[in-house]
XYZ file of C-alpha atoms in Angstrom:
627
model
C 124.080 68.884 83.358
C 120.730 66.856 84.514
C 118.424 66.730 81.204
C 115.530 65.896 83.520
C 115.743 69.285 85.476
C 112.300 68.538 87.111
C 113.814 65.388 89.133
C 115.846 67.523 91.501
C 114.839 70.688 92.252
C 114.507 71.726 96.251
C 111.612 72.624 98.422
C 110.985 76.148 98.727
C 108.144 77.770 101.322
C 106.427 79.626 97.523
C 104.487 76.549 95.872
C 103.655 78.450 92.992
C 108.012 79.078 91.986
C 108.928 75.300 93.441
C 106.260 74.058 90.934
C 106.840 77.094 88.324
C 110.876 75.519 88.607
C 110.326 72.170 88.352
C 109.144 73.123 85.404
C 111.755 74.774 83.443
C 113.785 73.703 80.789
C 116.957 74.754 82.025
C 119.564 74.396 85.566
C 119.296 76.822 88.274
C 119.856 76.434 92.071
C 116.480 74.811 92.677
C 118.120 72.010 90.815
C 121.926 71.638 91.859
C 121.191 71.444 95.151
C 120.771 67.779 94.486
C 124.028 67.238 92.706
C 125.646 68.624 96.186
C 124.473 67.048 98.943
C 127.645 65.642 100.169
C 129.605 67.279 102.161
C 133.035 67.802 103.645
C 132.468 66.773 107.363
C 136.078 68.413 107.613
C 135.112 72.075 106.672
C 131.661 71.770 107.586
C 133.556 71.971 111.192
C 136.060 74.081 110.389
C 138.596 71.841 110.998
C 140.307 72.240 107.521
C 143.322 74.456 107.168
C 145.102 75.126 103.934
C 146.754 78.279 104.268
C 150.673 76.844 103.912
C 151.841 74.280 101.391
C 152.357 72.202 104.354
C 148.434 71.746 103.333
C 145.867 71.634 103.811
C 145.777 69.759 107.179
C 142.658 68.422 108.176
C 142.404 67.777 111.894
C 141.384 64.575 113.627
C 141.144 62.620 117.362
C 144.384 60.720 115.685
C 146.014 64.163 114.248
C 144.749 66.576 116.494
C 147.468 68.916 115.322
C 148.347 71.080 111.504
C 152.101 70.233 110.479
C 152.646 73.379 111.759
C 150.685 73.123 115.492
C 148.297 74.205 115.169
C 145.235 72.989 116.314
C 141.386 73.249 116.223
C 140.000 76.010 117.805
C 142.714 77.681 116.062
C 141.536 76.551 112.557
C 138.277 77.536 112.833
C 138.245 80.871 114.495
C 141.273 81.684 112.150
C 139.157 79.932 109.176
C 135.687 81.897 112.061
C 138.056 85.905 112.055
C 138.890 85.648 107.997
C 135.228 85.404 107.465
C 133.768 87.723 109.372
C 136.091 90.493 108.025
C 136.055 89.474 104.361
C 132.098 90.089 105.032
C 132.493 93.333 107.047
C 134.388 94.301 104.471
C 131.527 94.354 101.769
C 129.395 95.943 103.474
C 131.959 98.837 104.628
C 133.262 99.061 100.918
C 128.977 99.758 100.677
C 129.007 102.583 102.744
C 131.742 103.894 101.493
C 130.330 103.858 97.867
C 127.166 105.346 99.512
C 128.551 108.636 101.008
C 131.122 109.533 98.373
C 128.040 108.848 96.422
C 126.269 111.999 99.029
C 128.722 113.943 99.009
C 129.205 114.101 95.384
C 125.660 115.178 94.154
C 126.232 117.575 97.469
C 129.094 119.582 95.652
C 127.212 119.004 92.792
C 124.178 120.827 93.648
C 122.355 117.694 92.999
C 118.715 116.597 94.282
C 119.204 115.579 98.200
C 115.299 113.858 98.378
C 115.130 113.397 102.311
C 115.725 117.035 103.943
C 114.566 115.420 107.139
C 116.975 111.967 107.243
C 119.479 114.820 106.309
C 118.586 116.904 109.522
C 118.051 113.448 111.850
C 122.899 113.310 110.767
C 122.786 117.215 112.014
C 121.584 116.500 115.158
C 123.622 113.429 115.659
C 126.780 114.958 114.487
C 127.270 117.833 115.950
C 127.024 119.847 112.361
C 125.475 123.238 112.133
C 125.810 124.204 108.887
C 122.255 125.471 106.728
C 122.928 124.870 103.539
C 121.230 121.979 102.577
C 124.651 120.545 100.219
C 127.244 121.478 102.143
C 125.940 119.955 105.179
C 125.490 116.952 103.283
C 129.157 117.246 102.350
C 130.118 117.350 105.560
C 128.339 114.239 107.109
C 130.208 111.921 103.982
C 133.662 113.561 104.880
C 133.059 112.909 108.409
C 132.215 109.172 107.947
C 134.967 108.680 104.957
C 136.648 110.728 107.621
C 136.069 107.742 110.203
C 136.259 105.109 107.875
C 140.208 105.562 106.597
C 141.197 106.024 109.754
C 144.085 103.515 111.749
C 142.927 100.678 113.656
C 144.670 102.068 116.328
C 142.126 105.937 116.303
C 138.873 105.066 117.464
C 136.372 105.427 115.349
C 134.318 109.317 116.282
C 130.590 108.631 115.458
C 130.695 105.152 117.363
C 129.495 106.957 120.389
C 127.123 109.652 118.726
C 125.346 106.556 116.568
C 125.671 103.591 119.299
C 123.148 103.389 122.261
C 124.990 104.882 125.068
C 124.766 101.558 127.732
C 125.988 99.889 124.909
C 128.973 101.775 124.368
C 129.849 101.768 127.974
C 129.881 97.797 127.773
C 131.689 97.867 124.703
C 134.699 100.546 126.569
C 135.169 97.927 129.413
C 135.480 94.523 126.735
C 137.931 97.005 124.668
C 135.964 96.201 121.516
C 135.186 100.057 120.425
C 136.285 99.812 116.811
C 139.312 101.805 114.994
C 138.988 102.935 111.414
C 136.726 100.395 109.549
C 138.499 99.648 106.996
C 141.882 99.138 108.846
C 139.401 97.186 111.290
C 139.608 94.701 108.212
C 142.681 94.607 106.847
C 143.886 93.692 110.574
C 141.318 90.779 110.765
C 143.021 89.502 107.532
C 145.935 89.543 108.945
C 145.913 88.430 112.177
C 144.644 85.266 111.219
C 147.901 84.472 108.434
C 150.040 81.420 108.826
C 151.786 81.128 111.948
C 150.345 84.506 113.208
C 148.037 84.695 115.859
C 147.016 81.248 117.938
C 144.666 82.239 120.756
C 141.194 81.595 119.557
C 139.190 83.850 121.881
C 141.721 87.140 120.677
C 140.142 86.528 117.323
C 136.564 85.756 118.625
C 136.814 88.822 120.390
C 138.226 90.706 116.720
C 134.601 89.417 115.395
C 132.683 91.427 118.212
C 134.845 94.947 117.034
C 134.548 94.017 113.280
C 130.780 93.229 114.045
C 130.144 96.582 115.885
C 132.179 98.670 112.579
C 129.823 96.682 110.591
C 126.582 97.056 111.825
C 126.864 101.039 112.932
C 129.186 101.870 109.719
C 128.743 99.401 107.058
C 124.500 98.943 108.218
C 123.156 102.252 109.898
C 124.894 104.485 108.200
C 124.276 103.098 105.146
C 120.746 103.753 105.208
C 120.497 107.286 106.942
C 122.740 108.529 104.234
C 120.445 106.292 101.476
C 117.710 108.110 102.714
C 119.037 111.995 102.586
C 119.288 111.146 99.282
C 116.977 108.520 97.601
C 114.161 109.873 99.738
C 112.328 108.369 103.026
C 110.607 105.596 103.305
C 106.943 105.863 102.875
C 104.503 103.203 104.329
C 101.969 101.942 101.921
C 101.080 98.159 99.733
C 102.650 97.635 96.556
C 101.993 93.896 94.362
C 105.402 91.450 94.907
C 106.283 88.063 93.220
C 106.875 87.100 88.821
C 103.066 88.707 88.707
C 105.121 92.036 88.823
C 106.656 91.761 85.282
C 104.875 93.644 82.677
C 105.939 92.271 79.443
C 104.933 95.452 78.020
C 107.540 97.082 79.357
C 111.501 96.487 78.107
C 112.950 95.032 82.005
C 116.110 95.722 83.494
C 115.869 93.575 86.274
C 117.921 94.954 89.553
C 120.283 93.034 91.956
C 122.884 93.983 94.687
C 123.171 96.240 97.790
C 123.973 100.053 96.152
C 121.240 102.001 94.964
C 122.665 105.412 94.242
C 124.277 104.001 92.242
C 121.158 104.626 90.413
C 119.777 106.973 90.852
C 120.570 109.054 88.289
C 120.118 105.819 86.045
C 116.052 105.969 87.095
C 115.630 109.557 85.996
C 116.942 109.083 82.893
C 114.181 105.842 82.398
C 110.866 108.325 82.678
C 112.853 110.870 80.553
C 110.861 111.926 77.425
C 113.477 110.929 75.596
C 113.918 107.424 76.732
C 110.437 106.098 76.765
C 110.782 107.813 72.736
C 113.130 105.453 72.727
C 111.414 102.695 74.132
C 108.725 103.207 72.112
C 110.322 103.304 68.820
C 110.478 99.511 69.623
C 107.069 98.132 70.623
C 107.074 99.154 74.242
C 105.577 101.247 76.057
C 109.184 102.286 78.014
C 111.140 101.346 80.459
C 110.566 99.288 83.946
C 112.553 98.214 87.179
C 112.280 94.970 88.871
C 113.625 94.680 92.645
C 115.814 91.625 92.976
C 117.476 90.724 95.960
C 118.613 94.160 98.717
C 119.164 96.970 95.737
C 115.333 95.656 94.951
C 113.634 95.478 98.961
C 115.516 99.104 98.632
C 114.410 100.509 95.976
C 110.458 98.683 97.197
C 111.023 100.864 100.598
C 111.029 103.827 99.282
C 108.642 102.961 96.985
C 106.876 105.966 96.574
C 109.233 108.093 95.454
C 109.565 105.813 92.108
C 106.453 104.927 90.917
C 106.850 105.711 87.358
C 110.186 103.885 87.469
C 109.943 100.521 89.286
C 107.579 97.798 88.743
C 107.467 95.545 91.682
C 110.017 93.773 93.737
C 109.612 89.954 92.548
C 112.048 88.444 94.926
C 115.362 87.096 96.545
C 118.641 86.171 95.427
C 117.197 82.533 94.643
C 114.618 83.721 93.374
C 116.686 85.492 90.112
C 116.636 82.323 88.316
C 113.410 81.712 88.192
C 112.959 85.983 87.310
C 114.849 85.944 84.379
C 113.320 82.575 83.058
C 110.390 83.609 82.483
C 111.916 85.419 79.244
C 110.204 89.148 80.190
C 113.535 90.781 81.323
C 115.576 92.128 79.009
C 118.605 92.966 81.355
C 120.674 92.446 84.428
C 122.133 95.920 86.095
C 124.091 93.965 88.823
C 126.415 95.915 91.283
C 127.139 94.017 93.955
C 126.114 90.255 95.524
C 123.559 88.205 95.449
C 124.592 88.335 91.906
C 124.006 84.497 91.750
C 126.976 83.114 88.991
C 123.468 80.800 87.952
C 122.348 83.630 85.796
C 125.376 83.676 83.222
C 124.339 80.532 81.584
C 120.033 81.829 80.834
C 121.301 85.481 80.343
C 122.959 83.556 77.884
C 120.266 81.805 76.578
C 117.590 83.671 77.131
C 119.641 87.527 75.325
C 119.358 89.023 78.536
C 122.357 91.530 78.436
C 124.000 92.103 81.384
C 125.854 95.086 82.547
C 128.588 95.260 85.639
C 128.641 98.895 87.795
C 131.517 97.394 90.198
C 134.279 95.548 88.908
C 133.866 93.675 92.550
C 130.779 92.067 90.889
C 132.039 91.731 87.813
C 129.996 88.453 85.644
C 131.926 86.540 83.657
C 129.536 87.206 80.710
C 129.209 89.941 81.389
C 129.877 94.214 80.453
C 131.249 96.259 82.776
C 130.710 100.220 82.663
C 131.863 101.055 86.325
C 130.241 103.932 87.866
C 131.498 106.636 87.685
C 129.934 109.625 89.579
C 131.499 112.140 86.742
C 129.993 110.939 83.575
C 126.722 109.238 84.634
C 124.418 111.124 82.590
C 126.975 110.032 79.619
C 126.886 105.902 81.225
C 122.691 106.256 81.709
C 122.430 107.163 78.062
C 124.856 104.315 76.788
C 123.341 101.966 79.269
C 119.413 102.260 77.772
C 120.825 102.414 74.145
C 122.632 99.489 74.962
C 118.960 97.778 76.729
C 117.127 99.251 73.922
C 119.123 97.292 71.909
C 118.675 94.328 73.350
C 115.452 94.330 73.506
C 115.004 94.362 69.833
C 117.684 90.942 69.804
C 115.353 89.113 71.728
C 111.657 90.476 72.523
C 109.589 88.254 69.650
C 112.886 85.097 69.324
C 112.483 84.527 73.171
C 108.923 83.188 74.227
C 107.416 84.043 77.517
C 107.234 82.440 80.573
C 105.289 83.780 82.522
C 103.872 83.548 86.302
C 101.062 86.884 86.567
C 99.896 84.365 89.823
C 102.757 84.659 92.259
C 103.067 87.316 95.022
C 100.362 89.473 96.359
C 99.085 93.100 94.936
C 99.059 94.309 98.558
C 102.230 93.773 100.278
C 102.540 96.290 104.059
C 106.335 97.475 102.714
C 107.489 101.514 103.670
C 109.431 100.355 106.918
C 111.451 101.626 109.242
C 112.465 103.326 112.304
C 110.603 106.510 110.723
C 107.214 105.602 109.395
C 106.970 103.220 111.701
C 106.839 105.508 114.924
C 104.843 108.615 112.434
C 102.155 105.364 112.077
C 102.559 104.925 116.423
C 102.079 108.114 117.273
C 104.903 110.030 116.896
C 106.690 107.836 120.124
C 106.660 104.074 121.032
C 104.844 103.860 123.787
C 101.629 102.767 122.249
C 104.053 99.035 121.112
C 105.472 100.077 124.246
C 101.940 99.264 126.078
C 101.221 96.641 124.157
C 104.085 94.827 125.079
C 103.776 95.093 128.498
C 100.173 94.709 129.136
C 101.119 90.774 126.925
C 99.010 91.985 123.835
C 102.166 91.886 121.495
C 104.373 88.914 124.075
C 107.485 90.462 122.156
C 109.044 91.054 119.190
C 111.370 88.593 117.123
C 113.992 90.021 114.414
C 114.065 87.644 111.535
C 116.971 89.198 109.505
C 119.025 88.000 106.053
C 119.971 85.544 103.876
C 118.138 83.471 101.949
C 119.791 79.829 100.994
C 118.316 76.179 99.876
C 119.966 73.956 102.809
C 117.561 74.630 106.057
C 114.280 72.795 104.865
C 114.634 73.938 101.389
C 114.086 77.224 99.403
C 112.715 80.079 102.354
C 112.206 76.339 103.971
C 112.753 77.158 107.668
C 112.705 81.063 107.116
C 108.696 81.043 106.399
C 107.967 77.940 108.905
C 109.698 79.746 111.865
C 108.312 83.207 111.274
C 104.756 81.449 111.428
C 105.315 79.466 114.421
C 106.712 83.094 116.408
C 103.773 85.362 115.086
C 101.558 82.368 116.184
C 102.802 82.359 119.938
C 101.721 86.599 119.773
C 104.891 87.278 118.552
C 105.311 90.580 116.209
C 108.260 89.684 113.591
C 110.459 92.274 111.979
C 112.435 91.059 108.991
C 115.272 91.959 106.308
C 116.746 91.000 104.422
C 116.572 88.384 100.683
C 114.967 86.572 104.061
C 111.687 89.632 103.734
C 111.585 88.272 99.447
C 110.205 84.621 100.913
C 108.390 86.018 103.345
C 106.391 88.282 101.597
C 106.124 86.258 98.719
C 104.260 83.722 101.193
C 101.769 86.456 102.092
C 103.051 86.501 105.762
C 103.371 91.086 104.643
C 99.836 90.844 104.355
C 96.475 92.360 106.242
C 95.087 88.852 106.261
C 98.024 87.346 107.242
C 97.415 88.334 110.485
C 95.279 84.871 111.087
C 97.866 83.120 111.399
C 99.138 85.344 114.543
C 98.051 84.670 117.658
C 94.640 85.754 118.637
C 96.348 88.118 121.268
C 98.338 89.780 118.167
C 95.891 88.767 115.563
C 93.661 91.767 117.173
C 95.911 94.052 117.445
C 97.122 93.225 113.687
C 93.061 93.799 112.675
C 92.969 97.054 114.541
C 95.268 98.110 113.104
C 94.759 97.145 109.754
C 98.331 95.971 109.772
C 100.537 92.176 109.524
C 102.194 90.287 111.838
C 104.688 90.391 109.551
C 106.075 93.923 108.901
C 109.222 94.559 106.341
C 112.146 96.467 106.384
C 113.386 96.144 103.238
C 117.201 94.932 102.352
C 119.833 93.060 104.483
C 121.648 96.542 104.806
C 117.548 97.362 106.522
C 119.551 94.814 109.821
C 120.542 98.355 110.973
C 117.088 99.818 111.384
C 116.007 97.032 113.383
C 118.890 98.566 115.876
C 117.818 102.076 116.096
C 113.935 100.970 116.594
C 115.434 98.209 119.566
C 118.274 101.948 120.998
C 114.501 103.934 120.860
C 112.356 101.291 122.492
C 115.302 100.626 124.930
C 115.750 104.430 125.929
C 112.466 105.346 126.582
C 111.512 102.683 128.622
C 115.400 102.688 130.639
C 117.057 99.541 129.829
C 120.191 98.352 128.228
C 118.986 96.039 125.141
C 119.890 92.313 126.063
C 117.396 93.197 128.891
C 114.431 93.312 126.301
C 111.836 90.574 124.706
C 113.963 90.910 121.561
C 115.721 87.828 119.598
C 116.773 87.614 116.481
C 117.399 84.880 113.799
C 119.312 84.517 110.696
C 117.820 81.283 110.237
C 118.671 80.851 106.016
C 122.087 82.929 106.704
C 123.892 82.157 103.095
C 127.217 84.586 103.120
C 129.778 85.820 105.051
C 127.882 88.897 105.825
C 125.499 87.414 107.123
C 128.615 86.231 110.242
C 129.977 89.743 110.280
C 125.992 90.736 110.708
C 125.717 87.330 113.457
C 128.681 89.716 115.121
C 127.074 92.736 115.509
C 123.950 91.096 116.874
C 125.908 89.031 119.458
C 127.908 92.881 120.118
C 124.576 94.303 120.889
C 123.768 91.816 123.778
C 121.426 90.172 121.723
C 119.962 86.454 121.579
C 120.779 85.063 117.506
C 119.520 82.175 115.911
C 120.732 80.068 113.109
C 119.896 77.375 111.822
C 122.408 75.921 110.723
C 126.145 76.245 112.321
C 128.679 78.496 110.890
C 131.484 76.373 110.180
C 132.801 76.095 114.456
C 132.006 73.643 115.957
C 134.812 71.510 115.158
C 135.976 74.019 118.043
C 134.981 73.168 121.664
C 135.914 77.424 122.421
C 134.502 79.271 119.616
C 131.304 76.801 120.155
C 131.260 77.174 123.975
C 131.846 80.839 123.641
C 129.257 81.843 121.070
C 126.921 79.885 123.020
C 127.262 80.722 126.710
C 130.652 83.014 127.557
C 128.861 85.206 125.494
C 125.889 85.775 127.256
C 128.453 86.645 130.628
C 130.749 89.209 128.073
C 128.165 91.329 125.842
C 124.761 89.856 126.825
C 124.362 87.783 123.605
C 124.356 83.932 122.748
C 124.156 81.415 119.498
C 121.650 78.924 119.455
C 121.865 76.757 116.218
C 118.468 74.920 115.829
C 117.438 73.591 112.532
C 113.623 72.520 113.350
C 111.428 75.316 112.991
C 109.003 74.510 115.857
C 111.470 73.837 118.850
C 113.403 77.388 117.520
C 110.023 79.291 118.658
C 109.984 78.045 121.608
C 113.601 78.626 122.878
C 113.089 82.151 121.271
C 109.589 82.110 123.196
C 111.188 81.221 126.649
C 114.051 83.713 125.961
C 111.208 86.274 125.641
C 109.399 85.422 128.681
C 112.493 84.935 130.935
C 112.815 88.621 129.839
C 109.496 89.438 130.349
C 109.944 88.493 133.792
C 113.027 89.765 134.793
C 111.598 94.056 133.658
C 108.143 92.545 135.916
C 105.925 92.303 133.086
């Protein structure tokens, strides 16, 4: 381990955070970037195959085929399909658990905070039942039934939820998905040893996985969460390390499965729990948001003001959050929970508890969420965290950064809250776009990584470039955490926008960047795009709308990207996925896709160049629409 911890930290768009991390007396992911800067060229291009004992085989000009005869196109697309299938599986795991938790809540007569959202789903699903709990159970059952279908039986809800012109095109291309769990299974099977060797066929499967990922893992997860957790409501909220209040027992939450915290959230503010906290010298309990589950809780924060302290940061801020010394426990239930937090938790005596065994950390206690035992588990978790607080507080030095972030980021943005803000219709936004007051819309979504310029660097720089061109930005994912901590989601950020967008923002009192929350909320952006397209009477590829996953990180991001391409949207990536060793894959994704779905992949690591490219696409689409 490098003992000069501050000598080699990566840069960050968030300069106060960068300085804080540089001074830490412990190693974080920001320090390890330098040690991992030498990359394998074969891995970067995706031309390494280790599926059988003849390998690993590496493709070079002198060795254009592996021992089995697989060429670069087969190896690359096989690796790519495997990654997309894995990413899709992660999202399907989330929506399955969400549907099960909604079903069990309905069966037990539990609270449903979002009855308007339930009405919306029942209308989509043609459910005529009037009892709310029965309706919720029927909704959950219909989702689960689709998830469990074989891959050769089409999922029924796709046509009820997706935009009709897109469904028509998907049918023409033969990419309507069957049961989503089975699609993941088939994708994994297809890219095993000595099976599929057709690169185009495997890329088509990626589109099919993208559709099931998007409609179920993204769109439906949000709508199901709305029923159980309450719908987002617009409000101003604090963000950054400033949200951590050392007078409370602080619990950092990480992952994507907010419904696992429902019972615990309520118990943390019960008189009994508060008495336990006060008995050991704390005022009570607070949840500190981190990664996507924190973004989701922030989105719905109006419902949880008593227990939610605020959103501290994204995946690569989590180590800094723990290094403040004021976090007493980490509750994790899915990915974006870095292995790097483990030695920090050990050093600072922070209790780690995992609620889902897919996210089991090496030095954490597993208390797998069980709906039937949720009350007992919540009490057990509270008692364990109180004991951790007693052991560590006073024995661990606090290293707070109370000036980090800001206290008035606009949050609670959803397709419903934004439409309501506009008067119940998208017409005001459409009129602004038609008049050129807003040139177009960019969805800046997905992960944060430490490579594309550094922590959130490309994401933040690109966002600034886009809003300066009068393009409004909608965000979802860990990228949102970096953008909000850099102040671009406050009303004052209008000063960074071009003159026309700035005037719109100042008139409406909104920032030029609107935060839709977790990466799951990419599904919300799809709803916004679909509703705008329907109101304009056009298909999605015709909209002056572009996507950027500037600092994509994980296999889930590749599944997200496959969804974006299936929708027919231009998709920018700051770094290429590991496909550049295949001429076929590059051509299909960057050129041929425009004829297939209307989408295309754009690779560029420069913020200004990318903004110019995306602006030109938007301008061309405006011209085609005659605006």
